[in-house]
Short mmCIF file of C-alpha atoms and ligand atoms in Angstrom, two decimals:
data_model
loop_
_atom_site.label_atom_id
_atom_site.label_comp_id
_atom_site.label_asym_id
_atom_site.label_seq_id
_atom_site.Cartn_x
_atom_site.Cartn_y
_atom_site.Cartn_z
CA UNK A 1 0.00 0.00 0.00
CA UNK A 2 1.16 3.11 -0.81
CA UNK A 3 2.49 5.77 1.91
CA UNK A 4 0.25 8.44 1.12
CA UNK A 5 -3.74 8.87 0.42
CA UNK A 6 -4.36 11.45 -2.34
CA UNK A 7 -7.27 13.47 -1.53
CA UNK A 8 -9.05 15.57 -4.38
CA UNK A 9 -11.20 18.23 -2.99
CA UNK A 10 -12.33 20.46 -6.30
CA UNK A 11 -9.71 20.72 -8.98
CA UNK A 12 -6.66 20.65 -5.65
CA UNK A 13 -5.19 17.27 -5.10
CA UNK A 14 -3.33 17.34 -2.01
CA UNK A 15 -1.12 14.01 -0.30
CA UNK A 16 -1.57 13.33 3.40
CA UNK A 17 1.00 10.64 5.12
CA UNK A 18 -0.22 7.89 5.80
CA UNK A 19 1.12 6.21 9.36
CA UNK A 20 1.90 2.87 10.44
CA UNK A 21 1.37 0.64 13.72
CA UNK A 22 3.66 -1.87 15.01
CA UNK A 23 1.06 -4.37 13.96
CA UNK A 24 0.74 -3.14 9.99
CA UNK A 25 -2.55 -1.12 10.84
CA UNK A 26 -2.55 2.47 8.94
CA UNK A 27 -3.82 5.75 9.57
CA UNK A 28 -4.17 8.82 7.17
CA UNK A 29 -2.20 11.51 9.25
CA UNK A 30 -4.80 14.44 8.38
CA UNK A 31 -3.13 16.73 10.74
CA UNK A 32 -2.20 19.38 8.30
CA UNK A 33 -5.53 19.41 6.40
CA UNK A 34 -7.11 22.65 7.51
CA UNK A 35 -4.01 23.94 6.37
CA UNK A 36 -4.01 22.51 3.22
CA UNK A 37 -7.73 22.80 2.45
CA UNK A 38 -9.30 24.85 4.88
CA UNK A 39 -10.98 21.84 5.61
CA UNK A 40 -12.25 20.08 8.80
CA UNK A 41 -13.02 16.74 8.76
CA UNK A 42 -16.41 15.42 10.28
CA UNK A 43 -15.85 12.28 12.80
CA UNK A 44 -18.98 12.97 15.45
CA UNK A 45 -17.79 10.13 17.70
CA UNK A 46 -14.58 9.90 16.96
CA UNK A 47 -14.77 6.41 16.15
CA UNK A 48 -12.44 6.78 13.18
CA UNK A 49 -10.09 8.79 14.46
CA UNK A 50 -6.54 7.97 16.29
CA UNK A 51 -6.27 10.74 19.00
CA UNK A 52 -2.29 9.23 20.05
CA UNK A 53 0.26 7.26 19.21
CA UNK A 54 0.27 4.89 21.97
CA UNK A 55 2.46 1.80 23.47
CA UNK A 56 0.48 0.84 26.40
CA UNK A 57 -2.26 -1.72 25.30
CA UNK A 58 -3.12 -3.23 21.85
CA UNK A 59 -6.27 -4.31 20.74
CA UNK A 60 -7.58 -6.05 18.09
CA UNK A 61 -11.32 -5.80 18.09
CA UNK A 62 -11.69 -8.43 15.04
CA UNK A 63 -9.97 -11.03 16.52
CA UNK A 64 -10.88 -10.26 20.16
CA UNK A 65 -7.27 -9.27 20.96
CA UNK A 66 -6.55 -7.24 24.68
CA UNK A 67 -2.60 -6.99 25.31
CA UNK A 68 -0.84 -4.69 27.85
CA UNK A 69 2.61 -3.63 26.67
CA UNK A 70 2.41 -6.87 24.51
CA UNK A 71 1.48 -9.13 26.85
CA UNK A 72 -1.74 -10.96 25.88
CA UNK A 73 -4.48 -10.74 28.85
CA UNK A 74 -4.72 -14.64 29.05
CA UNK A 75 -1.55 -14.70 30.61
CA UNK A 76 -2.74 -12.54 33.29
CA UNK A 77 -5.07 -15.13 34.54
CA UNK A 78 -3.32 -18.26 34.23
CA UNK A 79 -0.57 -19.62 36.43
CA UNK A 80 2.12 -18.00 36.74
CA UNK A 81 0.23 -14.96 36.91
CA UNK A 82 1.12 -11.34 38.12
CA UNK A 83 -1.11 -9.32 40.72
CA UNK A 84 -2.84 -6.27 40.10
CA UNK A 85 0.38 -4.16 41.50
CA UNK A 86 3.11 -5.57 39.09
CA UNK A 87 0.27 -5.43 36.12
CA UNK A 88 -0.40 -1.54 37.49
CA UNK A 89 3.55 -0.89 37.62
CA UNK A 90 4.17 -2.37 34.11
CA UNK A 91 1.23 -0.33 32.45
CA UNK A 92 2.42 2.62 33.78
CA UNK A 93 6.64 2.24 33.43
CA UNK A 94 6.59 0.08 30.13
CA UNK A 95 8.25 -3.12 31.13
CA UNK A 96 7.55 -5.81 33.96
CA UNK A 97 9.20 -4.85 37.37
CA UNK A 98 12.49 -6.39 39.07
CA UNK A 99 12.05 -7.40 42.33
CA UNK A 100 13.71 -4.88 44.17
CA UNK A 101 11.46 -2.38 41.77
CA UNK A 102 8.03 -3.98 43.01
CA UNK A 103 9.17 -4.11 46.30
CA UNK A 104 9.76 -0.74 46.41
CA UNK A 105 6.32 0.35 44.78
CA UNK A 106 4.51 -2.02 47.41
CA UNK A 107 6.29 -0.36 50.31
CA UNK A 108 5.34 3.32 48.72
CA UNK A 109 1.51 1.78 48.19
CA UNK A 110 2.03 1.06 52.28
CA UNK A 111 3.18 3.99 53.03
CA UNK A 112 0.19 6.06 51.05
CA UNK A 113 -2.49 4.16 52.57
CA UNK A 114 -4.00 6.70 54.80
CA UNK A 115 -6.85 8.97 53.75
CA UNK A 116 -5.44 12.83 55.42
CA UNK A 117 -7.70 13.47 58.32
CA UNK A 118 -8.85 16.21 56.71
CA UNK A 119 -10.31 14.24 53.84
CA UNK A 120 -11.61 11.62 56.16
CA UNK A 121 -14.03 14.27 58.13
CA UNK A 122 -15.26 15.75 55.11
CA UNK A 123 -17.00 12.32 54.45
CA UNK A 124 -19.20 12.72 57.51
CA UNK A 125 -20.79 15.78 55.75
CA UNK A 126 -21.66 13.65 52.34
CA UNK A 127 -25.39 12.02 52.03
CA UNK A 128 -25.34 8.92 53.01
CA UNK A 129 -27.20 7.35 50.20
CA UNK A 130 -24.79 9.73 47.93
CA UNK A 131 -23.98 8.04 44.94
CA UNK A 132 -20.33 6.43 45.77
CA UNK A 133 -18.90 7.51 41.92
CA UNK A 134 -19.79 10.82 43.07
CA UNK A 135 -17.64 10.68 46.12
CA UNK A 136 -14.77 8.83 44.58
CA UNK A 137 -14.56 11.82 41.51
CA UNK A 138 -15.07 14.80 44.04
CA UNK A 139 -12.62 13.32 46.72
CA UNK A 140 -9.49 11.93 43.91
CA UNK A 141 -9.64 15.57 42.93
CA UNK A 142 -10.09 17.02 46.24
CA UNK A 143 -6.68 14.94 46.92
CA UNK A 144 -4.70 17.92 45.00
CA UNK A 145 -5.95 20.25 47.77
CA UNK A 146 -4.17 17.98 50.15
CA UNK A 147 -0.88 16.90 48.20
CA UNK A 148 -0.05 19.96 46.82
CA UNK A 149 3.33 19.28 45.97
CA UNK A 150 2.04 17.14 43.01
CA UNK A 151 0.02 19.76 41.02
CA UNK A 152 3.20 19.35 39.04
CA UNK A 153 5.38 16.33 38.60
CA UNK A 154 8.26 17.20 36.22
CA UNK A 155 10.43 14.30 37.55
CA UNK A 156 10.30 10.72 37.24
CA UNK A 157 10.66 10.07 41.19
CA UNK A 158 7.30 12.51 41.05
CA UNK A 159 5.37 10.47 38.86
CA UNK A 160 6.11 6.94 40.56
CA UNK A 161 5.21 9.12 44.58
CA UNK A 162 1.90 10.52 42.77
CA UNK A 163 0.89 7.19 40.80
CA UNK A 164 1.49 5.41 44.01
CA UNK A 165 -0.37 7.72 46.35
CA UNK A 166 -3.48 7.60 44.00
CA UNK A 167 -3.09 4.19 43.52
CA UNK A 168 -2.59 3.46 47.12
CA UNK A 169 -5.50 5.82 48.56
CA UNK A 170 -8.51 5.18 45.94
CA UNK A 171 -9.15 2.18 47.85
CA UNK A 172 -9.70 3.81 51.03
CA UNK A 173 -11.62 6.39 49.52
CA UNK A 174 -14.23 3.45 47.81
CA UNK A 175 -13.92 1.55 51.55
CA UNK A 176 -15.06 5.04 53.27
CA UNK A 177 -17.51 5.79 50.62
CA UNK A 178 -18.84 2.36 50.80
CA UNK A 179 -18.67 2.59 55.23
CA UNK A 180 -20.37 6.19 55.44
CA UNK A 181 -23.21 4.95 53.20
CA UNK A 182 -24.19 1.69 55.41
CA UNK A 183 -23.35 4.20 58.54
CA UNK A 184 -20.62 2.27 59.32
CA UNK A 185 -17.62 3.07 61.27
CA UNK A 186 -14.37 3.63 58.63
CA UNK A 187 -12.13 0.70 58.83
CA UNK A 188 -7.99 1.96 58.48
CA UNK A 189 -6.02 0.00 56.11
CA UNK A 190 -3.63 -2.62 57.64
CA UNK A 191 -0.33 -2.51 55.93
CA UNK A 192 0.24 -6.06 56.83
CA UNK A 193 -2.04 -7.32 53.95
CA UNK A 194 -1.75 -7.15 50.38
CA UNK A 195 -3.51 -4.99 47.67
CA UNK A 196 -7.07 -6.32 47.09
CA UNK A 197 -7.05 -8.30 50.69
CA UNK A 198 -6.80 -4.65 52.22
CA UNK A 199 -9.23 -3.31 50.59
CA UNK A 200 -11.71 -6.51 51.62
CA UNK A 201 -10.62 -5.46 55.30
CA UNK A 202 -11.52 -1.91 54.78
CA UNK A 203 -15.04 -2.27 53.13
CA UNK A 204 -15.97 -5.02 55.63
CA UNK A 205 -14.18 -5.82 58.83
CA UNK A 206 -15.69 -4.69 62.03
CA UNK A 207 -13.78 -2.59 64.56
CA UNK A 208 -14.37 -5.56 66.85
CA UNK A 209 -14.16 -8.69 63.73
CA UNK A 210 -11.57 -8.95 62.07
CA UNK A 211 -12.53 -9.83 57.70
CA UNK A 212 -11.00 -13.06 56.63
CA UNK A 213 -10.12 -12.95 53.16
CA UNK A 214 -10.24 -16.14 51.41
CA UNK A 215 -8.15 -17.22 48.41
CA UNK A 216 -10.51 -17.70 45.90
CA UNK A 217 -11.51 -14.01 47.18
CA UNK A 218 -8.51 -11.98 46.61
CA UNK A 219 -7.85 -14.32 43.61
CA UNK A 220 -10.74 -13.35 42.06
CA UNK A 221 -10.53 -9.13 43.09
CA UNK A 222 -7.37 -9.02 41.61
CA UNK A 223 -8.41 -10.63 38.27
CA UNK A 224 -11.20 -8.56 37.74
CA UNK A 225 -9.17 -5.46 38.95
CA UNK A 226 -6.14 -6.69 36.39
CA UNK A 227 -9.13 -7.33 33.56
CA UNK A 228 -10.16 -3.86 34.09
CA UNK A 229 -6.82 -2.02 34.53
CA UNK A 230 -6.41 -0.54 30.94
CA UNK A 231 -8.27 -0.58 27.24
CA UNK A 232 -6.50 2.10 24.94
CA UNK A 233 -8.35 4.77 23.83
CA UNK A 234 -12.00 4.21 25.71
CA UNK A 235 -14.17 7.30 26.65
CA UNK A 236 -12.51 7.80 30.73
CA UNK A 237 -9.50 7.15 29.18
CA UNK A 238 -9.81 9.85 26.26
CA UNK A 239 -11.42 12.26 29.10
CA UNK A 240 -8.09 11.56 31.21
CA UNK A 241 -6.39 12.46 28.23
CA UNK A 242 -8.21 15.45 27.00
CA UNK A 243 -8.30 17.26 30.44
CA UNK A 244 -4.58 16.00 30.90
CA UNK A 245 -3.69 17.56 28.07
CA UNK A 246 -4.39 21.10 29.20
CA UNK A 247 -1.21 20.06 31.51
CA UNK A 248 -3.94 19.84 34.43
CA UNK A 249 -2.90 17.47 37.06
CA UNK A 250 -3.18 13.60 37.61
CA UNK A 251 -5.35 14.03 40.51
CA UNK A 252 -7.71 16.48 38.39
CA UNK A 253 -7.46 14.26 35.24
CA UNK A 254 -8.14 11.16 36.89
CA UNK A 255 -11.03 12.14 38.43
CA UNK A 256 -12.69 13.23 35.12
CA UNK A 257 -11.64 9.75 34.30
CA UNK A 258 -13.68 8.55 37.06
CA UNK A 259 -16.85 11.10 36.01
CA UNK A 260 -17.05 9.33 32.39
CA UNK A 261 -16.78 5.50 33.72
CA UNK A 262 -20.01 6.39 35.79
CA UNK A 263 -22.00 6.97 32.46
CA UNK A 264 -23.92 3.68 31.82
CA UNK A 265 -23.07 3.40 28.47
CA UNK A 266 -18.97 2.78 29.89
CA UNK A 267 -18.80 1.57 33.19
CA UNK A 268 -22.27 2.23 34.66
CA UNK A 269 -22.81 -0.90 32.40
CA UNK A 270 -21.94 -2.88 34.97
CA UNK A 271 -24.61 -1.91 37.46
CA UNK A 272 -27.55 -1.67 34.49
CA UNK A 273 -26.50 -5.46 33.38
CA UNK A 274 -27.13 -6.32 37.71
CA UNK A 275 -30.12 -4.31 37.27
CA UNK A 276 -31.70 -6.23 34.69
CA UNK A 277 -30.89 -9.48 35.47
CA UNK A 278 -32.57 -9.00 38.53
CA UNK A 279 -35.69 -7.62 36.82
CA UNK A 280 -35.41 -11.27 34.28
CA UNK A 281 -35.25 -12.87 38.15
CA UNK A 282 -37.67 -11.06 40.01
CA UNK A 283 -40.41 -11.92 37.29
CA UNK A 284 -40.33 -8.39 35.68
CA UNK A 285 -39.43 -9.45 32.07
CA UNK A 286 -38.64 -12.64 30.72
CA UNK A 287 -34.81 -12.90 28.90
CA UNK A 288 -37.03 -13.31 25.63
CA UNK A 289 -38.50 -10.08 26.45
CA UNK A 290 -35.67 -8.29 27.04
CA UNK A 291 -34.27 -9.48 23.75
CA UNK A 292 -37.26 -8.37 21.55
CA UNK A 293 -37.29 -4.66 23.93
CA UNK A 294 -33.35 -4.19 23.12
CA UNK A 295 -34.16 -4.87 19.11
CA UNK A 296 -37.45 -2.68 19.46
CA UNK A 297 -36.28 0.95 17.72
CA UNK A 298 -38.80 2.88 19.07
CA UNK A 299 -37.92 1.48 22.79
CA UNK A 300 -34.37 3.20 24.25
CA UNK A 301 -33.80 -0.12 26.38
CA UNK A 302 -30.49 -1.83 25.20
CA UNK A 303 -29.14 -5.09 26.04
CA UNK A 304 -26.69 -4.15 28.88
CA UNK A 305 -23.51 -5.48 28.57
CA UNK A 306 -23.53 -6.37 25.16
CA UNK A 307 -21.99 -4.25 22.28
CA UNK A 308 -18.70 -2.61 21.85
CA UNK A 309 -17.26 0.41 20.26
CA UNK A 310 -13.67 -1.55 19.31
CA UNK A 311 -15.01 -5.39 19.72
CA UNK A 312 -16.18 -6.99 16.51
CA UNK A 313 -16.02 -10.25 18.27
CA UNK A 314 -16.04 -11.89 21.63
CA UNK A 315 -14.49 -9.23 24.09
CA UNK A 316 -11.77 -11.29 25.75
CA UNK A 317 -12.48 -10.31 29.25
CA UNK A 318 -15.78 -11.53 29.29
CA UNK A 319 -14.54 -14.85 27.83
CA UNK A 320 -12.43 -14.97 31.38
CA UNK A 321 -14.69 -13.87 33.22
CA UNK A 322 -17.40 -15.86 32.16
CA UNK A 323 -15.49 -18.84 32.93
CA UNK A 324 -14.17 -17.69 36.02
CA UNK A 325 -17.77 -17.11 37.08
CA UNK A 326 -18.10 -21.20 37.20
CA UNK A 327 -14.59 -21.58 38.97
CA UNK A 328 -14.96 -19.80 41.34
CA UNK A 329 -18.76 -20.06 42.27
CA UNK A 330 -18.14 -23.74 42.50
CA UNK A 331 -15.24 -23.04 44.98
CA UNK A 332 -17.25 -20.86 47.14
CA UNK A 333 -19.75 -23.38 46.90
CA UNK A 334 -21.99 -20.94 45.89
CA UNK A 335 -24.93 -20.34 43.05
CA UNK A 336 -26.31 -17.48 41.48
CA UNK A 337 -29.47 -17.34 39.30
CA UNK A 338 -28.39 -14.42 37.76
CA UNK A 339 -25.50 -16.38 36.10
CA UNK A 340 -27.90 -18.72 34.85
CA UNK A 341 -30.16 -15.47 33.39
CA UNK A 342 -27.05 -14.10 31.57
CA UNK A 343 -26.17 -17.62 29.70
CA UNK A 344 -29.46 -17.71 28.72
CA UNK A 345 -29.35 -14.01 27.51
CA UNK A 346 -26.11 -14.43 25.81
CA UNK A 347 -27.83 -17.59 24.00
CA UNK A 348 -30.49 -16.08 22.76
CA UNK A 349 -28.35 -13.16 21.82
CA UNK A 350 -25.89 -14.49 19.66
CA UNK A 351 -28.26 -16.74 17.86
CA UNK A 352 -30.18 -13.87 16.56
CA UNK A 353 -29.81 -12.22 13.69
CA UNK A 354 -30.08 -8.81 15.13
CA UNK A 355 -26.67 -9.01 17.47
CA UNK A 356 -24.79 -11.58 14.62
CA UNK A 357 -25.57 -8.67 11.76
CA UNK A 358 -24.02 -6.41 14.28
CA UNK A 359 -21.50 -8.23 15.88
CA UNK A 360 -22.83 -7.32 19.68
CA UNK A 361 -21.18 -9.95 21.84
CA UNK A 362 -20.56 -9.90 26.21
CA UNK A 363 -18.49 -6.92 27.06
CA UNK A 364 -16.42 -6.67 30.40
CA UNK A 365 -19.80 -5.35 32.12
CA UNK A 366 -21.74 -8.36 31.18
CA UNK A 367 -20.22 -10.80 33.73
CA UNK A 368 -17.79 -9.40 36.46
CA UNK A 369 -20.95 -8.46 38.49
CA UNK A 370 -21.97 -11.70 38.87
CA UNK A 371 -18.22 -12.33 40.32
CA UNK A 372 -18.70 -8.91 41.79
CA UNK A 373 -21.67 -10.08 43.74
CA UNK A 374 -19.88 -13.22 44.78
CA UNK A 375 -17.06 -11.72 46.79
CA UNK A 376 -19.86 -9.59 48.71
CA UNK A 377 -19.81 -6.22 46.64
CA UNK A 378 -23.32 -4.50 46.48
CA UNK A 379 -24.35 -3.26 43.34
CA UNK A 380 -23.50 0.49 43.56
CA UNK A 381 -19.54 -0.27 44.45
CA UNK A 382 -19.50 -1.94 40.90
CA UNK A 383 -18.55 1.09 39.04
CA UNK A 384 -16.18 1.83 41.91
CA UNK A 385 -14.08 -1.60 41.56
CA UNK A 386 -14.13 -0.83 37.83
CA UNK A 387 -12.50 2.47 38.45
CA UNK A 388 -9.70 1.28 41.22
CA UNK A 389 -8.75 -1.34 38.86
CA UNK A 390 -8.42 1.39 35.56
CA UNK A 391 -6.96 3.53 37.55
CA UNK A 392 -3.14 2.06 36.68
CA UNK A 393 -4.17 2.53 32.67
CA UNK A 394 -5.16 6.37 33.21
CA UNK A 395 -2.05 7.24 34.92
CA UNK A 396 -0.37 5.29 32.10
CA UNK A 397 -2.11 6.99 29.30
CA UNK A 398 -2.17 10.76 31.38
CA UNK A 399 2.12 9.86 32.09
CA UNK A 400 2.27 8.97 28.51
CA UNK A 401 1.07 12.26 26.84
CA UNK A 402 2.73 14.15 29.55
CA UNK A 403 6.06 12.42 28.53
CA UNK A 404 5.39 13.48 24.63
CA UNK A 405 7.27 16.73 24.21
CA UNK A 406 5.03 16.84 20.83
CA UNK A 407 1.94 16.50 22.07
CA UNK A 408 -0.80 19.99 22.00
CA UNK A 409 -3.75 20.10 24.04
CA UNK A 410 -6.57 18.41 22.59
CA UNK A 411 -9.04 21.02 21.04
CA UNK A 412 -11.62 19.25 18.22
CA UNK A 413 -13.52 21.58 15.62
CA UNK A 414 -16.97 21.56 14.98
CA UNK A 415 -19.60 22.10 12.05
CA UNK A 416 -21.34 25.05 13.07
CA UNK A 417 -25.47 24.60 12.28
CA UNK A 418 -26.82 27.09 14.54
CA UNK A 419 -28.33 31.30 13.67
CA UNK A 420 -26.08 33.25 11.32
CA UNK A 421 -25.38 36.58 12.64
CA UNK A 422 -28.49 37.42 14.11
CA UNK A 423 -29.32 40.67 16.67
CA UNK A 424 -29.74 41.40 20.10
CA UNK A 425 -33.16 42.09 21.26
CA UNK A 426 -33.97 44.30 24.52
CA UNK A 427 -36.22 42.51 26.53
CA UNK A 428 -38.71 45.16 26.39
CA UNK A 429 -39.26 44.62 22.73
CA UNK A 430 -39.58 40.82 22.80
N1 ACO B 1 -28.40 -3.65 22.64
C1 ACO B 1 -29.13 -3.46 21.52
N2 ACO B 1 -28.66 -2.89 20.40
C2 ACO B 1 -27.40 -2.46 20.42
C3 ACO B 1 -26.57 -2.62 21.54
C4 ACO B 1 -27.12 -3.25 22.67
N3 ACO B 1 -26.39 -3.41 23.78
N4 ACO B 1 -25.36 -2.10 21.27
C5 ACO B 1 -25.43 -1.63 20.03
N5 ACO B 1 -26.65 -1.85 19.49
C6 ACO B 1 -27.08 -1.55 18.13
C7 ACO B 1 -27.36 -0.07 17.93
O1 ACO B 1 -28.71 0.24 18.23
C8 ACO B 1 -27.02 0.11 16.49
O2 ACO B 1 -28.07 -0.40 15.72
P1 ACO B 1 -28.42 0.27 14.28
O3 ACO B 1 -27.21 0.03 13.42
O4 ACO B 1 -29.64 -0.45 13.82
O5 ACO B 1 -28.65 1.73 14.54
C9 ACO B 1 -25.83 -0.82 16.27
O6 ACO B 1 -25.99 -1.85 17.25
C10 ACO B 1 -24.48 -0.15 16.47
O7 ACO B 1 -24.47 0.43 17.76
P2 ACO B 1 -23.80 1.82 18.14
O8 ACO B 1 -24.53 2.44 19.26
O9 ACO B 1 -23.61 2.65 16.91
O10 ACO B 1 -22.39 1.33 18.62
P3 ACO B 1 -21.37 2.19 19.43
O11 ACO B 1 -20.04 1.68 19.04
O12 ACO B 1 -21.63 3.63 19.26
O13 ACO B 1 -21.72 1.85 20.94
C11 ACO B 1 -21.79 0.76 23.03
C12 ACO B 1 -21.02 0.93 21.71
C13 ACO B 1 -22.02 2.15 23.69
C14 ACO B 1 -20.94 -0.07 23.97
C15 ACO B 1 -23.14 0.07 22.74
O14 ACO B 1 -22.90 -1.21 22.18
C16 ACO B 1 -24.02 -0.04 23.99
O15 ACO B 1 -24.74 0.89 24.31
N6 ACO B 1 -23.96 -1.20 24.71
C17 ACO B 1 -24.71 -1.35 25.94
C18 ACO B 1 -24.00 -0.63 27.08
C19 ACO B 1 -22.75 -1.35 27.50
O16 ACO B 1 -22.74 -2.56 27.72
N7 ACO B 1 -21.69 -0.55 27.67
C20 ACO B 1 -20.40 -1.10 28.15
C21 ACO B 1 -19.38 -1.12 27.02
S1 ACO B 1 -17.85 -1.79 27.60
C22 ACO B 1 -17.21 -0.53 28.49
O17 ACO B 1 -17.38 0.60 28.25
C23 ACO B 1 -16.42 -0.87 29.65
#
């Protein structure tokens, strides 16, 4: 294929690059085509354009391919495996950690545990049936208030205390979140236990009983928090991106990462997919109904976790999940209905012609709350475990762009349809 399109707009044919991936995929670079033309081009959603070069995480939505820094995501689950910290310090610094490296990061992820008291008191003056993604946005921002001296982090040892401190504290802001609403008493971390096992202890020991966290448990936290930790270009990610871009800082950008995951169309999913599963349980709607609702045009229901911007094809998450949904129910010698509800959905699903024309399969949303529900997570900390475990992949993505000396702040065009030059009217005459 040749390295340049040819674009003919009128009589003028101009040449725009074209640009290559690692993995032979090509982009027309239309970067200087205002210039050229004194033409915009018109991409409402964005869903053909490349924002970034990025190295972090490759996907191939055809084949149902998820990789971070070229590892595939299978080999995140299986034996030998890495926890959610090593997977969170290799998204972020590019390569796998030594030992001494992750020790280190662990250690700083102790050491960063602690909410300030100051931050801790303000959560006594939050509803308590305030919406937890709420909380978690308002108080990762409200963290720059408190940690000033990381409104800027022009060195590397900056980045790694920041990433750490964020990474460290957004548990204990979910745990408090999760405490204030149930009016329970807050729960401080314990730096004797690991990453996912402390936050267990946090949301649900009791000052005077001690959580036990099982195995299977913390197994199963960390591989939906690993499964979640980054996906290229998604909408929190590109809101990361686009306020990080503006040089604002991690704290700020994260949090508007955390604001777009809420949505239910991105990680809200999560909790509508619970939602209606329930309703299929409770009698509300049958799973046949709810097919023939989400094909129904002139009804705004849609099949909740099903669909995908970037997936043509089985998303590979919810091909592990879904099968760690068996696993580990069977080892907690437990059974859900719900899990039963989704097969059945998924069945009907991808035998009709409606999702196969389309290629809608499971998304990531369509089974971790089933595993969600398992370890003991109510319904409205979904969104929150989906955010502690992207958190690694925005501070990737926002360290990324920061580290791009070429890289502008993100500012799109638009077609303008609205009144031509039209003029003011004092109120008296209108
Ligand atoms: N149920 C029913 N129909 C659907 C669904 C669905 N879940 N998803 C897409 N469609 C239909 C659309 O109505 C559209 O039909 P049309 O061509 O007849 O108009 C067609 O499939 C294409 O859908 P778009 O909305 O154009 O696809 P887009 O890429 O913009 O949206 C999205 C992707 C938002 C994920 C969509 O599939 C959806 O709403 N899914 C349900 C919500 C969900 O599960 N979100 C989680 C995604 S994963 C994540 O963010 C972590």
């Amino acid at each position: 294929m040749a390295d340049k399109a040819i674009l003919q707009v009128g009589d003028k044919k101009i040449e725009l690059p074209i640009i290559e991936g690692v993995d032979g995929s090509k982009a027309i670079d239309i970067s200087q085509l205002l210039a050229q033309t004194g033409l915009t081009s018109y991409d409402p959603s964005l869903g053909n354009t490349a924002i970034c070069k990025s190295a972090i995480t490759y996907i191939d939505g055809d084949k149902g391919i998820l990789r971070y820094r070229g590892i595939p995501i299978e080999q995140f689950t299986a034996q030998p495996k890495p926890n959610f910290v090593e997977a969170a310090w290799l998204l972020i610094f590019g390569r796998l950690p030594n030992k001494a490296e992750l020790a280190e990061f662990r250690q700083q992820l102790i050491d960063n545990e602690l909410l300030h008291e100051g931050i801790k008191d303000q959560f006594q003056h939050i509803p308590a049936d305030a919406p937890p993604m709420a909380i978690l946005s308002a108080t990762m921002n409200n963290l720059a208030c408190f940690h000033k001296q990381f409104l800027e982090v022009e060195k590397p040892e900056g980045l790694v205390a920041a990433a750490a401190r964020l990474i460290s504290k957004v548990r204990t802001i979910a745990a408090f979140s999760y405490r204030r609403s149930r009016g329970l008493p807050f729960i401080y971390p314990d730096p004797g236990l690991r990453y996912c096992a402390n936050f267990l202890h946090m949301m649900f020991s009791l000052p005077y009983k001690q959580y036990i966290v099982t195995p299977e448990i913390e197994d199963a936290l960390n591989m939906i928090f690993i499964l979640h930790a980054d996906h290229e270009q998604n909408c929190s990610t590109s809101a990361v991106r686009v306020v990080g871009s503006a040089r604002a800082n991690l704290f700020a950008s994260c949090a508007a990462g955390v604001s777009a995951l809420w949505g239910p169309l991105h990680g809200g999913a999560n909790v509508e997919v619970i939602n209606m599963l329930e309703r299929i349980y409770q009698g509300g709607i049958s799973p046949e109904q709810c097919i023939r609702d989400a094909k129904d045009k002139n009804n705004s229901f849609r099949l909740f976790g099903f669909g995908h911007r970037v997936y043509r094809n089985f998303d590979p998450r919810a091909k592990i999940l879904k099968e760690s949904c068996d696993r580990v129910l069977a080892k907690m010698h437990r059974q859900d209905p719900l899990l039963d509800i989704a097969r059945r959905l998924e069945e009907l699903a991808l035998s009709d012609p409606y999702f196969v024309e389309r290629k809608l399969y499971p998304n990531v949303d369509f089974y971790s709350g089933i595993l969600l529900r398992a370890i003991g997570i109510p319904t409205n900390m979904f969104t929150v475990c989906f955010a502690i475990g992207r958190l690694p992949g925005w501070i990737a993505q926002w360290k990324e762009q920061h580290d791009d000396t070429s890289s502008k702040i993100l500012r799109p065009r638009q077609v303008y349809i609205g009144a031509q030059v039209t003029d003011y009217v004092p109120m008296e005459q209108r």
